[in-house]
Amino acid sequence: MSVVKGLQSEIFVPITPPVVWTPVTKPLSEMTVALATAAGVHLKSDKRFNFAGDTSFRVITGDIPSDELMVSHGGYDNGDVNKDINCMFPIDRMRELADEGIIKALAPVNFGFMGGGGDVRYFTEETGPEIAKQLVEHNVDAVLLTAG
Amino acid sequence: MQRAIEEAGIPTVIIAALPPVVRQSGSPRVSAPLVPMGANAGEPNNVDMQKAITKETLQLLETIETPGRIVSLPYEYIAVV
């Protein structure tokens, strides 16, 4: 059998990067948990996301009532989320779970951004690390993401 | 995003409507209820379903011990389009 060194497919195939893994070190009931979503959630008073691609993010503080939130995202059907923001950003459910002692608290800072395209490099190198930095600064123990 | 947060030392879990896409991006912990892209946490105004999905996804933080695990959740919502 002949072997050709360096032979490579001309077709681009997706590459799955190695999983990044931070171990959990405390029980869920002692965790302050943040929400982060690529579903385009933000305050009604915030600037809307640019549907053509937007690498910015919006901070949603832990005390914001859910009826002050909305979505701007051009990449999925907004019908359900317009009826009830909790179906993509379960902020009221998180508060209920905190009241029941399942988690310690909803985080003081939560994040909305618009996934589904745009400048992936900028997201990876700038937006993601900046959100992560703010989560660390606010001593967040874990993050629940939606829009996967 | 999930990668950046994990790299900063904070554990994460994601609710996925599209588990194969999430697997492709190398997510560490994934819950997969049967939901559409527009309603990851369940049917609008269905508090019980949303709460169950949210709670059982959070509990995966404690129970998933293998990086990259995707756990199906027994909830289904089909959006009326």
Tab-separated table of C-alpha atoms in Angstrom:
chain	number	residue	atom	x	y	z
A	1	MET	CA	0.000	0.000	0.000
A	2	SER	CA	1.393	3.383	-0.906
A	3	VAL	CA	1.381	6.130	1.676
A	4	VAL	CA	1.423	9.787	0.727
A	5	LYS	CA	2.716	12.066	3.440
A	6	GLY	CA	0.887	15.333	4.107
A	7	LEU	CA	-2.172	14.345	2.087
A	8	GLN	CA	-5.048	16.526	3.193
A	9	SER	CA	-8.742	16.795	2.374
A	10	GLU	CA	-9.769	19.793	0.318
A	11	ILE	CA	-13.048	19.865	2.173
A	12	PHE	CA	-13.143	21.932	5.355
A	13	VAL	CA	-14.370	19.854	8.252
A	14	PRO	CA	-15.406	21.229	11.622
A	15	ILE	CA	-12.831	20.765	14.334
A	16	THR	CA	-14.053	19.996	17.813
A	17	PRO	CA	-11.727	21.691	20.279
A	18	PRO	CA	-10.764	19.927	23.513
A	19	VAL	CA	-13.327	20.448	26.265
A	20	VAL	CA	-12.428	23.141	28.803
A	21	TRP	CA	-13.357	21.836	32.233
A	22	THR	CA	-13.463	23.568	35.595
A	23	PRO	CA	-14.347	21.162	38.414
A	24	VAL	CA	-17.255	21.961	40.711
A	25	THR	CA	-16.012	22.428	44.270
A	26	LYS	CA	-19.101	23.330	46.285
A	27	PRO	CA	-22.705	22.132	46.550
A	28	LEU	CA	-25.320	23.754	44.306
A	29	SER	CA	-27.134	25.125	47.370
A	30	GLU	CA	-24.076	27.264	48.185
A	31	MET	CA	-23.624	28.627	44.672
A	32	THR	CA	-24.336	32.094	43.338
A	33	VAL	CA	-25.370	31.338	39.758
A	34	ALA	CA	-25.457	33.690	36.751
A	35	LEU	CA	-27.422	33.389	33.541
A	36	ALA	CA	-25.693	34.022	30.222
A	37	THR	CA	-27.468	33.707	26.908
A	38	ALA	CA	-26.730	34.073	23.232
A	39	ALA	CA	-30.454	34.592	22.661
A	40	GLY	CA	-30.181	38.378	22.355
A	41	VAL	CA	-31.770	39.250	25.712
A	42	HIS	CA	-31.434	42.827	27.022
A	43	LEU	CA	-33.293	45.561	28.901
A	44	LYS	CA	-36.047	47.327	27.008
A	45	SER	CA	-34.104	50.526	27.717
A	46	ASP	CA	-30.877	49.099	26.183
A	47	LYS	CA	-29.630	49.570	22.643
A	48	ARG	CA	-30.882	46.710	20.460
A	49	PHE	CA	-28.475	44.238	18.877
A	50	ASN	CA	-27.543	44.640	15.241
A	51	PHE	CA	-29.132	41.680	13.433
A	52	ALA	CA	-26.359	41.639	10.828
A	53	GLY	CA	-23.841	40.590	13.492
A	54	ASP	CA	-23.085	42.092	16.873
A	55	THR	CA	-20.235	41.256	19.242
A	56	SER	CA	-21.381	43.522	22.062
A	57	PHE	CA	-23.133	42.339	25.203
A	58	ARG	CA	-25.647	43.717	27.703
A	59	VAL	CA	-25.497	43.392	31.476
A	60	ILE	CA	-28.710	42.345	33.212
A	61	THR	CA	-28.430	42.978	36.946
A	62	GLY	CA	-29.963	40.484	39.358
A	63	ASP	CA	-32.687	42.868	40.507
A	64	ILE	CA	-34.244	43.538	37.087
A	65	PRO	CA	-37.930	42.505	36.820
A	66	SER	CA	-38.483	40.123	33.909
A	67	ASP	CA	-41.073	42.455	32.343
A	68	GLU	CA	-38.294	44.984	31.696
A	69	LEU	CA	-36.476	42.525	29.439
A	70	MET	CA	-36.826	41.897	25.725
A	71	VAL	CA	-35.064	40.139	22.863
A	72	SER	CA	-33.516	41.400	19.662
A	73	HIS	CA	-32.094	38.542	17.633
A	74	GLY	CA	-32.544	37.864	13.949
A	75	GLY	CA	-31.541	34.206	14.034
A	76	TYR	CA	-34.503	32.369	15.547
A	77	ASP	CA	-38.261	32.613	15.937
A	78	ASN	CA	-38.845	35.186	18.699
A	79	GLY	CA	-42.542	34.291	19.050
A	80	ASP	CA	-42.244	32.331	22.295
A	81	VAL	CA	-39.695	34.553	23.947
A	82	ASN	CA	-41.814	37.614	23.213
A	83	LYS	CA	-44.661	35.954	25.129
A	84	ASP	CA	-42.446	34.971	28.073
A	85	ILE	CA	-38.775	35.920	28.400
A	86	ASN	CA	-38.301	33.009	30.827
A	87	CYS	CA	-38.435	30.430	28.064
A	88	MET	CA	-34.946	31.555	26.966
A	89	PHE	CA	-33.810	33.471	30.037
A	90	PRO	CA	-35.377	31.757	33.078
A	91	ILE	CA	-34.643	34.615	35.476
A	92	ASP	CA	-37.906	34.262	37.435
A	93	ARG	CA	-37.331	30.518	37.756
A	94	MET	CA	-33.802	31.182	39.076
A	95	ARG	CA	-35.218	33.521	41.725
A	96	GLU	CA	-37.752	30.857	42.751
A	97	LEU	CA	-34.981	28.235	43.000
A	98	ALA	CA	-32.990	30.664	45.183
A	99	ASP	CA	-36.030	31.209	47.428
A	100	GLU	CA	-36.376	27.425	47.768
A	101	GLY	CA	-32.700	27.026	48.672
A	102	ILE	CA	-31.807	24.946	45.590
A	103	ILE	CA	-29.197	27.588	44.722
A	104	LYS	CA	-27.827	30.244	47.053
A	105	ALA	CA	-28.652	33.231	44.859
A	106	LEU	CA	-29.086	34.635	41.392
A	107	ALA	CA	-25.896	36.513	40.458
A	108	PRO	CA	-25.769	40.327	40.647
A	109	VAL	CA	-24.697	40.345	36.987
A	110	ASN	CA	-26.095	38.295	34.113
A	111	PHE	CA	-25.335	38.613	30.419
A	112	GLY	CA	-27.159	38.793	27.110
A	113	PHE	CA	-25.452	38.750	23.733
A	114	MET	CA	-26.439	37.761	20.208
A	115	GLY	CA	-25.110	34.467	18.945
A	116	GLY	CA	-25.665	32.809	15.615
A	117	GLY	CA	-22.846	34.230	13.573
A	118	GLY	CA	-20.975	37.490	13.460
A	119	ASP	CA	-17.301	37.839	14.237
A	120	VAL	CA	-16.530	34.558	15.974
A	121	ARG	CA	-12.886	35.492	16.519
A	122	TYR	CA	-13.905	38.666	18.362
A	123	PHE	CA	-16.388	36.701	20.476
A	124	THR	CA	-13.686	34.182	21.351
A	125	GLU	CA	-10.903	36.643	22.049
A	126	GLU	CA	-12.715	39.706	23.416
A	127	THR	CA	-16.413	39.329	24.309
A	128	GLY	CA	-16.121	35.940	26.040
A	129	PRO	CA	-13.102	36.818	28.201
A	130	GLU	CA	-14.635	40.207	29.150
A	131	ILE	CA	-17.883	38.570	30.323
A	132	ALA	CA	-15.844	35.913	32.154
A	133	LYS	CA	-13.802	38.652	33.855
A	134	GLN	CA	-16.925	40.407	35.128
A	135	LEU	CA	-18.349	37.115	36.401
A	136	VAL	CA	-15.127	36.479	38.339
A	137	GLU	CA	-15.151	40.034	39.749
A	138	HIS	CA	-18.653	39.435	41.106
A	139	ASN	CA	-17.670	36.112	42.710
A	140	VAL	CA	-20.071	34.056	40.603
A	141	ASP	CA	-19.764	30.331	41.378
A	142	ALA	CA	-21.410	28.850	38.282
A	143	VAL	CA	-23.113	29.916	35.057
A	144	LEU	CA	-26.196	28.534	33.327
A	145	LEU	CA	-26.135	29.222	29.590
A	146	THR	CA	-28.974	29.035	27.102
A	147	ALA	CA	-29.223	29.149	23.312
A	148	GLY	CA	-27.150	26.071	22.605
B	1	MET	CA	-18.673	31.807	25.620
B	2	GLN	CA	-18.965	28.714	27.745
B	3	ARG	CA	-15.292	27.982	27.044
B	4	ALA	CA	-14.191	31.476	28.065
B	5	ILE	CA	-16.098	31.260	31.348
B	6	GLU	CA	-14.697	27.812	32.138
B	7	GLU	CA	-11.201	29.048	31.310
B	8	ALA	CA	-11.708	31.813	33.882
B	9	GLY	CA	-12.330	29.110	36.498
B	10	ILE	CA	-16.126	29.145	36.725
B	11	PRO	CA	-17.981	25.870	36.023
B	12	THR	CA	-20.839	26.069	33.518
B	13	VAL	CA	-23.738	24.086	32.153
B	14	ILE	CA	-25.706	24.822	28.975
B	15	ILE	CA	-29.245	24.000	27.904
B	16	ALA	CA	-29.097	22.833	24.305
B	17	ALA	CA	-31.852	22.683	21.726
B	18	LEU	CA	-29.221	21.496	19.252
B	19	PRO	CA	-27.025	18.988	21.110
B	20	PRO	CA	-24.853	18.029	18.102
B	21	VAL	CA	-23.878	21.667	17.591
B	22	VAL	CA	-23.039	22.063	21.250
B	23	ARG	CA	-21.006	18.840	21.184
B	24	GLN	CA	-19.088	20.208	18.192
B	25	SER	CA	-18.060	23.284	20.151
B	26	GLY	CA	-16.661	21.217	23.018
B	27	SER	CA	-19.088	22.125	25.809
B	28	PRO	CA	-18.231	20.618	29.194
B	29	ARG	CA	-21.761	20.030	30.578
B	30	VAL	CA	-24.945	19.932	28.518
B	31	SER	CA	-28.626	19.309	29.208
B	32	ALA	CA	-30.852	18.411	26.291
B	33	PRO	CA	-34.588	18.706	26.847
B	34	LEU	CA	-36.729	18.310	23.701
B	35	VAL	CA	-37.163	22.001	22.986
B	36	PRO	CA	-36.969	24.279	19.958
B	37	MET	CA	-34.302	26.943	19.397
B	38	GLY	CA	-36.593	29.688	20.677
B	39	ALA	CA	-37.578	28.112	23.995
B	40	ASN	CA	-34.600	26.349	25.636
B	41	ALA	CA	-36.096	26.533	29.123
B	42	GLY	CA	-39.488	25.228	27.991
B	43	GLU	CA	-42.935	26.333	26.922
B	44	PRO	CA	-43.793	30.030	27.461
B	45	ASN	CA	-45.758	30.627	30.689
B	46	ASN	CA	-45.375	26.973	31.694
B	47	VAL	CA	-43.774	27.617	35.080
B	48	ASP	CA	-43.566	23.938	36.068
B	49	MET	CA	-41.752	22.894	32.889
B	50	GLN	CA	-39.379	25.874	32.944
B	51	LYS	CA	-38.560	25.301	36.569
B	52	ALA	CA	-37.937	21.589	36.112
B	53	ILE	CA	-35.637	22.189	33.136
B	54	THR	CA	-33.763	24.968	34.962
B	55	LYS	CA	-33.421	22.974	38.182
B	56	GLU	CA	-32.424	19.675	36.592
B	57	THR	CA	-29.899	21.450	34.359
B	58	LEU	CA	-28.329	23.157	37.393
B	59	GLN	CA	-28.163	19.821	39.209
B	60	LEU	CA	-25.943	18.516	36.392
B	61	LEU	CA	-23.222	20.777	37.828
B	62	GLU	CA	-23.038	18.324	40.718
B	63	THR	CA	-23.679	15.083	38.871
B	64	ILE	CA	-21.721	15.287	35.595
B	65	GLU	CA	-18.221	13.994	36.229
B	66	THR	CA	-17.113	13.432	32.638
B	67	PRO	CA	-16.218	16.476	30.503
B	68	GLY	CA	-18.439	16.746	27.444
B	69	ARG	CA	-21.420	14.830	28.845
B	70	ILE	CA	-24.830	15.524	27.294
B	71	VAL	CA	-27.782	14.479	29.471
B	72	SER	CA	-31.284	14.226	28.006
B	73	LEU	CA	-34.085	15.720	30.095
B	74	PRO	CA	-37.581	14.234	29.901
B	75	TYR	CA	-39.453	17.370	28.863
B	76	GLU	CA	-40.876	18.158	25.466
B	77	TYR	CA	-42.267	21.321	23.993
B	78	ILE	CA	-43.084	21.728	20.330
B	79	ALA	CA	-43.561	25.347	19.287
B	80	VAL	CA	-46.737	26.180	17.419
B	81	VAL	CA	-45.550	28.058	14.343
